[in-house]
mmCIF file of C-alpha atoms and ligand atoms in Angstrom:
data_model
loop_
_atom_site.group_PDB
_atom_site.id
_atom_site.type_symbol
_atom_site.label_atom_id
_atom_site.label_comp_id
_atom_site.label_asym_id
_atom_site.label_seq_id
_atom_site.Cartn_x
_atom_site.Cartn_y
_atom_site.Cartn_z
ATOM 1 C CA MET A 1 -9.965 -19.245 4.717
ATOM 2 C CA PRO A 2 -9.075 -18.454 8.184
ATOM 3 C CA ARG A 3 -11.714 -17.884 11.206
ATOM 4 C CA VAL A 4 -12.233 -14.331 12.429
ATOM 5 C CA GLU A 5 -11.773 -15.288 15.996
ATOM 6 C CA ASP A 6 -8.401 -16.934 15.278
ATOM 7 C CA VAL A 7 -7.080 -14.022 13.531
ATOM 8 C CA LEU A 8 -8.675 -11.646 16.212
ATOM 9 C CA ARG A 9 -6.424 -13.608 18.158
ATOM 10 C CA GLN A 10 -2.965 -13.754 16.294
ATOM 11 C CA TRP A 11 -3.382 -10.219 15.049
ATOM 12 C CA GLY A 12 -2.259 -8.239 18.078
ATOM 13 C CA GLY A 13 -4.119 -4.756 17.156
ATOM 14 C CA GLU A 14 -5.922 -2.599 19.253
ATOM 15 C CA PHE A 15 -9.611 -2.988 18.050
ATOM 16 C CA ALA A 16 -11.906 -3.080 15.093
ATOM 17 C CA LEU A 17 -15.233 -1.044 14.678
ATOM 18 C CA THR A 18 -17.701 -3.220 12.557
ATOM 19 C CA ALA A 19 -21.249 -2.016 11.229
ATOM 20 C CA TYR A 20 -23.540 -3.066 8.428
ATOM 21 C CA ASP A 21 -25.210 -0.239 6.175
ATOM 22 C CA GLU A 22 -28.493 -1.343 5.318
ATOM 23 C CA PRO A 23 -29.481 1.176 2.279
ATOM 24 C CA SER A 24 -25.870 0.258 0.425
ATOM 25 C CA GLY A 25 -25.774 -3.432 1.625
ATOM 26 C CA ALA A 26 -22.280 -2.837 2.751
ATOM 27 C CA TYR A 27 -20.319 -3.774 5.765
ATOM 28 C CA MET A 28 -18.189 -1.381 7.350
ATOM 29 C CA PHE A 29 -14.967 -2.023 8.834
ATOM 30 C CA ILE A 30 -12.448 0.506 10.182
ATOM 31 C CA ALA A 31 -9.128 -1.599 11.953
ATOM 32 C CA ILE A 32 -6.706 0.240 14.543
ATOM 33 C CA HIS A 33 -3.729 -1.746 14.565
ATOM 34 C CA SER A 34 -1.404 0.783 16.998
ATOM 35 C CA THR A 35 -1.314 3.796 18.152
ATOM 36 C CA ARG A 36 2.167 3.843 19.698
ATOM 37 C CA LEU A 37 3.853 6.213 17.605
ATOM 38 C CA GLY A 38 0.413 8.241 16.750
ATOM 39 C CA PRO A 39 -3.124 8.130 15.993
ATOM 40 C CA GLY A 40 -4.082 4.877 13.627
ATOM 41 C CA ALA A 41 -3.739 6.145 10.249
ATOM 42 C CA GLY A 42 -4.469 4.395 6.690
ATOM 43 C CA GLY A 43 -6.900 4.929 3.870
ATOM 44 C CA THR A 44 -10.460 3.749 3.060
ATOM 45 C CA ARG A 45 -10.761 0.673 0.708
ATOM 46 C CA MET A 46 -13.749 0.188 -1.124
ATOM 47 C CA LYS A 47 -13.853 -3.424 -2.228
ATOM 48 C CA THR A 48 -16.113 -6.520 -3.027
ATOM 49 C CA TYR A 49 -15.571 -9.310 -1.234
ATOM 50 C CA ALA A 50 -16.248 -13.324 -0.896
ATOM 51 C CA THR A 51 -17.530 -12.695 2.594
ATOM 52 C CA PRO A 52 -17.826 -9.576 5.261
ATOM 53 C CA ALA A 53 -15.193 -11.900 7.211
ATOM 54 C CA ASP A 54 -12.796 -11.487 4.293
ATOM 55 C CA GLY A 55 -12.944 -7.611 4.190
ATOM 56 C CA LEU A 56 -12.737 -7.480 8.281
ATOM 57 C CA LEU A 57 -9.670 -9.348 7.494
ATOM 58 C CA ASP A 58 -8.313 -7.518 4.907
ATOM 59 C CA ALA A 59 -8.844 -4.252 7.172
ATOM 60 C CA MET A 60 -6.790 -5.824 9.837
ATOM 61 C CA ARG A 61 -3.884 -7.005 7.726
ATOM 62 C CA LEU A 62 -3.712 -3.936 6.207
ATOM 63 C CA ALA A 63 -4.005 -1.422 9.333
ATOM 64 C CA GLU A 64 -0.910 -4.027 10.423
ATOM 65 C CA ALA A 65 0.774 -3.227 7.265
ATOM 66 C CA MET A 66 0.250 0.751 8.488
ATOM 67 C CA THR A 67 2.008 0.346 11.670
ATOM 68 C CA LEU A 68 4.931 -0.849 10.008
ATOM 69 C CA LYS A 69 5.017 1.452 7.164
ATOM 70 C CA MET A 70 4.528 4.601 9.502
ATOM 71 C CA ALA A 71 7.365 3.144 11.914
ATOM 72 C CA VAL A 72 10.103 2.159 9.215
ATOM 73 C CA ALA A 73 9.190 5.918 7.264
ATOM 74 C CA GLY A 74 9.690 7.708 10.784
ATOM 75 C CA LEU A 75 6.028 9.255 10.582
ATOM 76 C CA PRO A 76 4.564 10.106 13.909
ATOM 77 C CA MET A 77 1.584 8.142 13.041
ATOM 78 C CA GLY A 78 0.139 4.791 13.936
ATOM 79 C CA GLY A 79 -1.668 1.785 11.579
ATOM 80 C CA GLY A 80 -5.313 1.857 10.922
ATOM 81 C CA LYS A 81 -7.183 0.860 7.551
ATOM 82 C CA SER A 82 -11.102 0.922 6.736
ATOM 83 C CA VAL A 83 -12.675 -1.400 4.514
ATOM 84 C CA LEU A 84 -15.920 -0.999 2.624
ATOM 85 C CA ALA A 85 -17.068 -4.173 1.800
ATOM 86 C CA VAL A 86 -19.596 -3.068 -0.844
ATOM 87 C CA PRO A 87 -21.672 -6.034 -2.689
ATOM 88 C CA GLY A 88 -21.125 -4.603 -5.849
ATOM 89 C CA GLU A 89 -21.042 -1.049 -7.871
ATOM 90 C CA LEU A 90 -23.222 1.595 -6.042
ATOM 91 C CA ASP A 91 -25.267 4.359 -7.845
ATOM 92 C CA PRO A 92 -23.724 7.768 -6.868
ATOM 93 C CA ASP A 93 -26.303 8.491 -4.027
ATOM 94 C CA THR A 94 -26.148 5.489 -2.252
ATOM 95 C CA ARG A 95 -22.251 5.484 -2.448
ATOM 96 C CA ARG A 96 -22.194 9.314 -1.158
ATOM 97 C CA ASN A 97 -24.579 8.373 1.718
ATOM 98 C CA LEU A 98 -21.901 4.950 2.594
ATOM 99 C CA LEU A 99 -19.211 7.780 2.695
ATOM 100 C CA LEU A 100 -20.949 9.803 4.878
ATOM 101 C CA ARG A 101 -21.727 7.421 7.264
ATOM 102 C CA HIS A 102 -18.260 5.885 7.311
ATOM 103 C CA ALA A 103 -16.902 9.491 7.781
ATOM 104 C CA HIS A 104 -19.261 9.718 10.710
ATOM 105 C CA ASN A 105 -17.959 6.255 12.534
ATOM 106 C CA VAL A 106 -14.330 7.968 11.982
ATOM 107 C CA HIS A 107 -15.554 11.052 13.697
ATOM 108 C CA MET A 108 -16.851 9.130 16.696
ATOM 109 C CA LEU A 109 -13.059 7.609 17.291
ATOM 110 C CA GLY A 110 -12.229 11.451 18.127
ATOM 111 C CA GLY A 111 -8.733 11.902 16.335
ATOM 112 C CA ASN A 112 -7.727 8.293 16.974
ATOM 113 C CA TYR A 113 -7.890 7.229 13.501
ATOM 114 C CA ARG A 114 -7.254 9.540 10.520
ATOM 115 C CA THR A 115 -8.363 8.205 6.972
ATOM 116 C CA GLY A 116 -7.189 8.818 3.523
ATOM 117 C CA PRO A 117 -7.670 7.311 -0.254
ATOM 118 C CA ASP A 118 -7.483 3.869 -0.912
ATOM 119 C CA MET A 119 -8.030 1.451 -3.599
ATOM 120 C CA ASN A 120 -11.311 2.739 -5.157
ATOM 121 C CA THR A 121 -11.423 5.899 -3.288
ATOM 122 C CA ASN A 122 -10.165 9.221 -4.454
ATOM 123 C CA SER A 123 -10.141 12.853 -3.334
ATOM 124 C CA ALA A 124 -13.268 13.766 -3.948
ATOM 125 C CA ASP A 125 -13.947 10.982 -1.580
ATOM 126 C CA MET A 126 -12.026 12.758 0.774
ATOM 127 C CA ASP A 127 -13.505 15.769 0.038
ATOM 128 C CA THR A 128 -17.254 13.983 1.083
ATOM 129 C CA LEU A 129 -15.750 12.475 4.288
ATOM 130 C CA CYS A 130 -14.711 16.093 5.010
ATOM 131 C CA GLU A 131 -18.480 17.227 5.246
ATOM 132 C CA VAL A 132 -18.560 15.446 8.740
ATOM 133 C CA THR A 133 -14.823 14.593 10.071
ATOM 134 C CA PRO A 134 -11.660 16.893 9.887
ATOM 135 C CA TRP A 135 -10.192 13.367 10.176
ATOM 136 C CA ALA A 136 -9.193 12.956 6.274
ATOM 137 C CA PHE A 137 -6.089 13.183 4.556
ATOM 138 C CA GLY A 138 -6.172 13.898 0.501
ATOM 139 C CA ARG A 139 -8.404 16.015 0.372
ATOM 140 C CA SER A 140 -8.635 18.032 -3.268
ATOM 141 C CA VAL A 141 -6.146 20.639 -3.415
ATOM 142 C CA ASP A 142 -9.349 22.656 -4.165
ATOM 143 C CA ASN A 143 -10.585 22.141 -0.877
ATOM 144 C CA GLY A 144 -7.457 22.440 1.083
ATOM 145 C CA GLY A 145 -5.881 18.847 0.809
ATOM 146 C CA SER A 146 -2.656 17.691 -0.563
ATOM 147 C CA GLY A 147 -4.452 15.960 -3.309
ATOM 148 C CA SER A 148 -3.638 12.454 -4.721
ATOM 149 C CA SER A 149 -0.849 10.872 -3.359
ATOM 150 C CA ALA A 150 -0.769 8.191 -6.182
ATOM 151 C CA PRO A 151 2.445 10.295 -8.107
ATOM 152 C CA ASP A 152 4.341 10.370 -4.828
ATOM 153 C CA THR A 153 3.696 6.811 -4.204
ATOM 154 C CA ALA A 154 5.113 6.146 -7.707
ATOM 155 C CA VAL A 155 7.900 8.329 -7.074
ATOM 156 C CA GLY A 156 8.729 6.263 -4.421
ATOM 157 C CA VAL A 157 8.403 2.837 -5.426
ATOM 158 C CA PHE A 158 10.666 4.489 -8.189
ATOM 159 C CA HIS A 159 13.750 4.863 -5.667
ATOM 160 C CA GLY A 160 12.961 1.657 -3.859
ATOM 161 C CA ILE A 161 13.267 -0.180 -7.521
ATOM 162 C CA VAL A 162 16.621 1.772 -8.246
ATOM 163 C CA ALA A 163 17.921 1.134 -4.950
ATOM 164 C CA SER A 164 17.028 -2.596 -5.305
ATOM 165 C CA VAL A 165 18.403 -2.967 -8.725
ATOM 166 C CA GLY A 166 21.593 -1.401 -7.189
ATOM 167 C CA HIS A 167 21.833 -4.028 -4.649
ATOM 168 C CA ALA A 168 21.220 -6.828 -6.724
ATOM 169 C CA TYR A 169 23.132 -5.645 -9.755
ATOM 170 C CA GLY A 170 25.629 -3.675 -8.298
ATOM 171 C CA SER A 171 25.076 -0.703 -10.436
ATOM 172 C CA GLU A 172 21.745 1.605 -9.903
ATOM 173 C CA ASP A 173 21.235 2.033 -13.677
ATOM 174 C CA LEU A 174 18.097 0.863 -14.925
ATOM 175 C CA ALA A 175 19.068 1.068 -18.377
ATOM 176 C CA GLY A 176 17.978 -1.830 -20.253
ATOM 177 C CA LYS A 177 16.684 -3.548 -16.917
ATOM 178 C CA ARG A 178 13.561 -5.392 -17.564
ATOM 179 C CA VAL A 179 10.820 -4.302 -15.874
ATOM 180 C CA LEU A 180 7.398 -5.613 -15.190
ATOM 181 C CA VAL A 181 4.537 -3.405 -14.159
ATOM 182 C CA GLN A 182 1.464 -5.356 -13.046
ATOM 183 C CA GLY A 183 -1.513 -3.071 -12.929
ATOM 184 C CA VAL A 184 -1.157 0.382 -14.398
ATOM 185 C CA GLY A 185 -3.249 2.472 -12.654
ATOM 186 C CA ALA A 186 -3.276 5.316 -10.638
ATOM 187 C CA VAL A 187 0.269 4.536 -9.366
ATOM 188 C CA GLY A 188 1.441 1.881 -11.727
ATOM 189 C CA GLU A 189 1.059 4.494 -14.740
ATOM 190 C CA PRO A 190 3.214 7.069 -13.548
ATOM 191 C CA LEU A 191 5.558 4.386 -12.385
ATOM 192 C CA VAL A 192 5.882 2.985 -15.922
ATOM 193 C CA GLU A 193 6.568 6.560 -17.439
ATOM 194 C CA MET A 194 9.686 6.808 -14.730
ATOM 195 C CA LEU A 195 10.816 3.799 -15.696
ATOM 196 C CA VAL A 196 10.631 4.338 -19.413
ATOM 197 C CA LYS A 197 12.578 7.711 -19.233
ATOM 198 C CA ALA A 198 15.639 5.942 -17.198
ATOM 199 C CA GLY A 199 15.567 3.766 -19.800
ATOM 200 C CA ALA A 200 14.271 0.289 -18.710
ATOM 201 C CA HIS A 201 12.731 -2.126 -21.000
ATOM 202 C CA VAL A 202 8.871 -1.831 -19.715
ATOM 203 C CA ILE A 203 6.668 -4.797 -19.565
ATOM 204 C CA VAL A 204 2.895 -4.038 -18.874
ATOM 205 C CA SER A 205 0.243 -6.105 -17.610
ATOM 206 C CA ASP A 206 -3.368 -4.969 -16.589
ATOM 207 C CA VAL A 207 -6.782 -6.664 -16.037
ATOM 208 C CA THR A 208 -8.419 -3.573 -17.350
ATOM 209 C CA LEU A 209 -7.026 -3.736 -21.220
ATOM 210 C CA ASP A 210 -7.771 0.299 -22.440
ATOM 211 C CA ARG A 211 -4.745 0.939 -19.761
ATOM 212 C CA VAL A 212 -2.247 -1.464 -21.432
ATOM 213 C CA GLU A 213 -3.538 -0.667 -24.833
ATOM 214 C CA SER A 214 -3.015 3.624 -24.023
ATOM 215 C CA LEU A 215 0.554 3.022 -22.632
ATOM 216 C CA TYR A 216 1.485 0.703 -25.540
ATOM 217 C CA ASP A 217 0.272 3.527 -28.161
ATOM 218 C CA ARG A 218 1.952 6.432 -25.989
ATOM 219 C CA LEU A 219 5.313 4.586 -24.502
ATOM 220 C CA GLY A 220 6.104 1.532 -27.057
ATOM 221 C CA VAL A 221 6.096 -0.573 -23.756
ATOM 222 C CA GLU A 222 5.848 -4.269 -24.186
ATOM 223 C CA VAL A 223 2.411 -5.833 -23.036
ATOM 224 C CA VAL A 224 1.446 -9.305 -21.419
ATOM 225 C CA ALA A 225 -1.233 -10.960 -20.368
ATOM 226 C CA PRO A 226 -2.340 -10.994 -16.808
ATOM 227 C CA ALA A 227 -1.965 -14.772 -16.636
ATOM 228 C CA SER A 228 1.435 -14.780 -17.916
ATOM 229 C CA VAL A 229 2.635 -12.063 -14.980
ATOM 230 C CA LEU A 230 4.387 -14.784 -13.055
ATOM 231 C CA ASP A 231 6.190 -17.042 -15.673
ATOM 232 C CA THR A 232 7.662 -14.137 -17.315
ATOM 233 C CA GLU A 233 11.573 -13.426 -17.411
ATOM 234 C CA CYS A 234 12.285 -10.172 -16.206
ATOM 235 C CA ASP A 235 14.667 -8.587 -13.739
ATOM 236 C CA VAL A 236 12.113 -6.813 -11.515
ATOM 237 C CA TYR A 237 8.467 -7.504 -10.844
ATOM 238 C CA ALA A 238 6.997 -4.799 -9.578
ATOM 239 C CA PRO A 239 3.289 -5.798 -8.591
ATOM 240 C CA CYS A 240 0.967 -2.306 -8.331
ATOM 241 C CA ALA A 241 -2.428 -4.036 -8.465
ATOM 242 C CA THR A 242 -3.866 -5.676 -5.725
ATOM 243 C CA GLY A 243 -2.255 -7.910 -2.824
ATOM 244 C CA GLY A 244 -1.999 -11.321 -2.534
ATOM 245 C CA VAL A 245 -0.435 -12.088 -5.810
ATOM 246 C CA ILE A 246 2.338 -14.192 -4.768
ATOM 247 C CA GLY A 247 1.464 -17.519 -2.823
ATOM 248 C CA PRO A 248 3.983 -20.066 -1.855
ATOM 249 C CA GLU A 249 3.095 -22.388 -4.999
ATOM 250 C CA ASP A 250 3.906 -19.173 -7.317
ATOM 251 C CA ILE A 251 7.286 -18.609 -5.978
ATOM 252 C CA PRO A 252 9.288 -21.434 -8.243
ATOM 253 C CA ARG A 253 7.496 -20.205 -11.160
ATOM 254 C CA LEU A 254 8.538 -16.641 -10.540
ATOM 255 C CA ARG A 255 11.437 -15.599 -13.379
ATOM 256 C CA CYS A 256 12.435 -12.557 -12.014
ATOM 257 C CA ARG A 257 15.656 -11.214 -9.631
ATOM 258 C CA ILE A 258 13.516 -8.695 -7.641
ATOM 259 C CA VAL A 259 10.328 -8.355 -6.508
ATOM 260 C CA ALA A 260 9.329 -4.888 -5.372
ATOM 261 C CA GLY A 261 6.394 -2.701 -6.336
ATOM 262 C CA ALA A 262 3.375 -0.626 -4.739
ATOM 263 C CA ALA A 263 0.675 -3.369 -3.822
ATOM 264 C CA ASN A 264 0.025 -3.523 -0.319
ATOM 265 C CA ASN A 265 0.631 -6.991 1.120
ATOM 266 C CA PRO A 266 1.517 -8.526 -2.069
ATOM 267 C CA LEU A 267 2.547 -12.016 -0.575
ATOM 268 C CA SER A 268 -0.262 -13.905 0.838
ATOM 269 C CA GLN A 269 1.750 -14.481 3.994
ATOM 270 C CA ARG A 270 4.515 -12.309 5.717
ATOM 271 C CA SER A 271 6.418 -15.695 6.241
ATOM 272 C CA ASP A 272 6.631 -16.553 2.422
ATOM 273 C CA GLY A 273 9.311 -13.525 2.256
ATOM 274 C CA GLU A 274 12.195 -16.373 3.617
ATOM 275 C CA LEU A 275 10.674 -18.379 0.590
ATOM 276 C CA LEU A 276 11.667 -15.100 -1.916
ATOM 277 C CA ARG A 277 15.425 -15.447 -0.129
ATOM 278 C CA GLU A 278 15.719 -19.297 -0.526
ATOM 279 C CA ALA A 279 14.758 -18.998 -4.292
ATOM 280 C CA GLY A 280 17.501 -15.974 -4.650
ATOM 281 C CA ILE A 281 14.901 -13.052 -5.153
ATOM 282 C CA LEU A 282 15.489 -10.010 -3.434
ATOM 283 C CA TYR A 283 12.343 -8.705 -2.117
ATOM 284 C CA ALA A 284 11.363 -4.932 -1.531
ATOM 285 C CA PRO A 285 9.015 -5.572 1.637
ATOM 286 C CA ASP A 286 5.650 -3.503 0.559
ATOM 287 C CA PHE A 287 5.289 -1.457 3.851
ATOM 288 C CA VAL A 288 8.393 -0.040 3.304
ATOM 289 C CA ILE A 289 9.018 0.534 -0.782
ATOM 290 C CA ASN A 290 5.116 1.693 -0.875
ATOM 291 C CA GLY A 291 5.555 4.276 1.876
ATOM 292 C CA GLY A 292 5.504 7.584 -0.538
ATOM 293 C CA GLY A 293 1.842 7.774 -0.086
ATOM 294 C CA ALA A 294 1.892 8.178 3.603
ATOM 295 C CA ILE A 295 4.573 10.409 3.027
ATOM 296 C CA HIS A 296 3.053 12.786 0.890
ATOM 297 C CA LEU A 297 -0.007 12.564 2.972
ATOM 298 C CA ILE A 298 1.432 12.987 6.508
ATOM 299 C CA GLY A 299 4.260 15.329 5.106
ATOM 300 C CA TYR A 300 2.300 18.053 3.750
ATOM 301 C CA GLU A 301 -0.910 17.831 5.848
ATOM 302 C CA ALA A 302 0.277 16.887 9.292
ATOM 303 C CA LEU A 303 3.962 18.239 9.586
ATOM 304 C CA GLY A 304 3.446 20.990 6.971
ATOM 305 C CA TRP A 305 6.190 19.760 4.995
ATOM 306 C CA SER A 306 7.522 21.777 1.722
ATOM 307 C CA GLN A 307 7.656 19.712 -1.595
ATOM 308 C CA GLN A 308 11.287 19.357 -1.152
ATOM 309 C CA GLU A 309 10.769 18.045 2.118
ATOM 310 C CA VAL A 310 8.387 15.403 0.746
ATOM 311 C CA GLU A 311 11.128 14.663 -1.675
ATOM 312 C CA ARG A 312 13.835 13.956 0.335
ATOM 313 C CA GLY A 313 11.380 11.604 2.177
ATOM 314 C CA LEU A 314 10.577 9.827 -0.717
ATOM 315 C CA VAL A 315 14.498 9.415 -2.190
ATOM 316 C CA GLY A 316 15.034 8.411 1.677
ATOM 317 C CA ILE A 317 12.710 4.893 0.539
ATOM 318 C CA GLY A 318 15.711 4.202 -1.560
ATOM 319 C CA THR A 319 17.990 4.738 1.180
ATOM 320 C CA THR A 320 16.128 2.624 3.970
ATOM 321 C CA LEU A 321 15.495 -0.117 1.345
ATOM 322 C CA SER A 322 19.811 -0.587 1.158
ATOM 323 C CA ARG A 323 20.101 -0.232 4.876
ATOM 324 C CA ILE A 324 17.514 -3.006 4.875
ATOM 325 C CA TYR A 325 19.180 -5.326 2.394
ATOM 326 C CA ALA A 326 22.547 -4.793 4.046
ATOM 327 C CA ASP A 327 21.030 -6.081 7.539
ATOM 328 C CA ALA A 328 19.301 -8.783 5.771
ATOM 329 C CA ASP A 329 22.649 -9.972 4.047
ATOM 330 C CA ALA A 330 24.559 -9.478 7.187
ATOM 331 C CA ALA A 331 22.257 -11.447 9.573
ATOM 332 C CA GLY A 332 21.439 -13.742 7.006
ATOM 333 C CA ILE A 333 17.525 -13.358 7.143
ATOM 334 C CA SER A 334 15.418 -12.176 4.640
ATOM 335 C CA THR A 335 14.265 -8.748 3.532
ATOM 336 C CA GLU A 336 11.235 -8.814 5.214
ATOM 337 C CA GLU A 337 12.137 -10.273 8.756
ATOM 338 C CA ALA A 338 14.875 -7.362 8.519
ATOM 339 C CA ALA A 339 12.691 -4.718 7.492
ATOM 340 C CA GLU A 340 10.175 -6.476 10.351
ATOM 341 C CA ARG A 341 12.880 -5.490 12.767
ATOM 342 C CA LEU A 342 13.422 -2.014 11.827
ATOM 343 C CA ALA A 343 10.072 -1.140 12.356
ATOM 344 C CA ALA A 344 9.500 -3.305 16.012
ATOM 345 C CA ALA A 345 13.101 -1.163 16.695
ATOM 346 C CA ARG A 346 11.459 1.803 16.132
ATOM 347 C CA LEU A 347 8.127 0.857 17.906
ATOM 348 C CA ALA A 348 10.274 -0.131 20.958
ATOM 349 C CA GLU A 349 11.414 3.329 21.011
ATOM 350 C CA GLY A 350 8.872 5.299 20.030
ATOM 351 C CA ARG A 351 6.684 7.344 22.619
ATOM 352 C CA ARG A 352 3.619 8.711 21.663
ATOM 353 C CA GLY A 353 3.822 12.695 21.573
ATOM 354 C CA PRO A 354 1.261 15.132 20.976
ATOM 355 C CA ALA A 355 -1.360 14.302 17.790
ATOM 356 C CA PRO A 356 0.139 16.415 15.018
ATOM 357 C CA ALA A 357 -3.175 19.195 14.208
HETATM 358 C C1 PPY B 1 -1.241 3.628 2.510
HETATM 359 O O1 PPY B 1 -0.300 4.067 2.497
HETATM 360 O O2 PPY B 1 -1.370 2.637 2.347
HETATM 361 C C2 PPY B 1 -2.333 4.288 2.595
HETATM 362 O O3 PPY B 1 -3.500 3.878 3.464
HETATM 363 C C3 PPY B 1 -3.155 5.814 2.515
HETATM 364 C C4 PPY B 1 -2.870 6.867 4.013
HETATM 365 C C5 PPY B 1 -1.420 6.965 4.323
HETATM 366 C C6 PPY B 1 -1.973 7.759 6.036
HETATM 367 C C7 PPY B 1 -2.994 8.087 6.087
HETATM 368 C C8 PPY B 1 -4.189 8.016 5.220
HETATM 369 C C9 PPY B 1 -3.679 7.006 3.912
#
């Protein structure tokens, strides 16, 4: 476990706001990594951590990934993220009051940080935040928002998987390809549906048994136990649950040709992209392939895009990945490094314009 002061020194982000919410016992963090391309944007994650410092570090790392995500997707936003590090499940009133207090903190940042849904928060929670502040994307459609971004995140991941298969196998045809989806929640489930439709042999795994059972009953997918995921032979391993699922010690165990999924920060360290390259595994950098949620939220709500324009943005995830793979091959570097270079170039040329309304 790294020390907070070391991480703060290495982080390179702008600032982090920290607070403690007495009634819920939650620690509250808002990390703004970069406002170079626009207001820092990124979701509000509610999660229980081993220590409050783990929550802060998660917010900082996730905010950094948002900076890269926005830059690569060409969106006029910077990177930020919030973490509400809760001691456990909260009763509805306590949870609501925590969200209202978080909304107050978001509001104090005056639009320089804009939040949205993330792990364990949803459109209804964004509606709650909007009782206090306008700076939350992803409100429910009834309340003037664009609704859940999870289905479009899945569409973006699907395009990314197609592009990755095309690069690794010379054909984008998914028919018969074994694709393992780890985590079949709001993003993983629609992804599984698209993969099945495209003729892939889909394998699923989830710590929540009900979820895999319903997919097994409905679509006849293969099921593996969570503990067996990393050892399962497949063409594509798509981590779509929590991050940190691939540590350096796990890479020799992997039995896949491609890692391409929706999870934020699936590698316990970014530098492990190089280990994947050495192992002959094609890695779709998370902040590229999972940009569909940001494209949905910012496209509809900040840029006034039509559905067709959002769809074009989602298809662009595949195109961008193909370019990153070609760049990585040409330079003899990892795909992670190539993607970071693309983001760095966008950040270097980017000038912060007026914030979208
Ligand atoms: C993510 O894509 O990881 C998010 O956090 C979603 C998001 C994107 C842009 C603004 C708010 C939330």
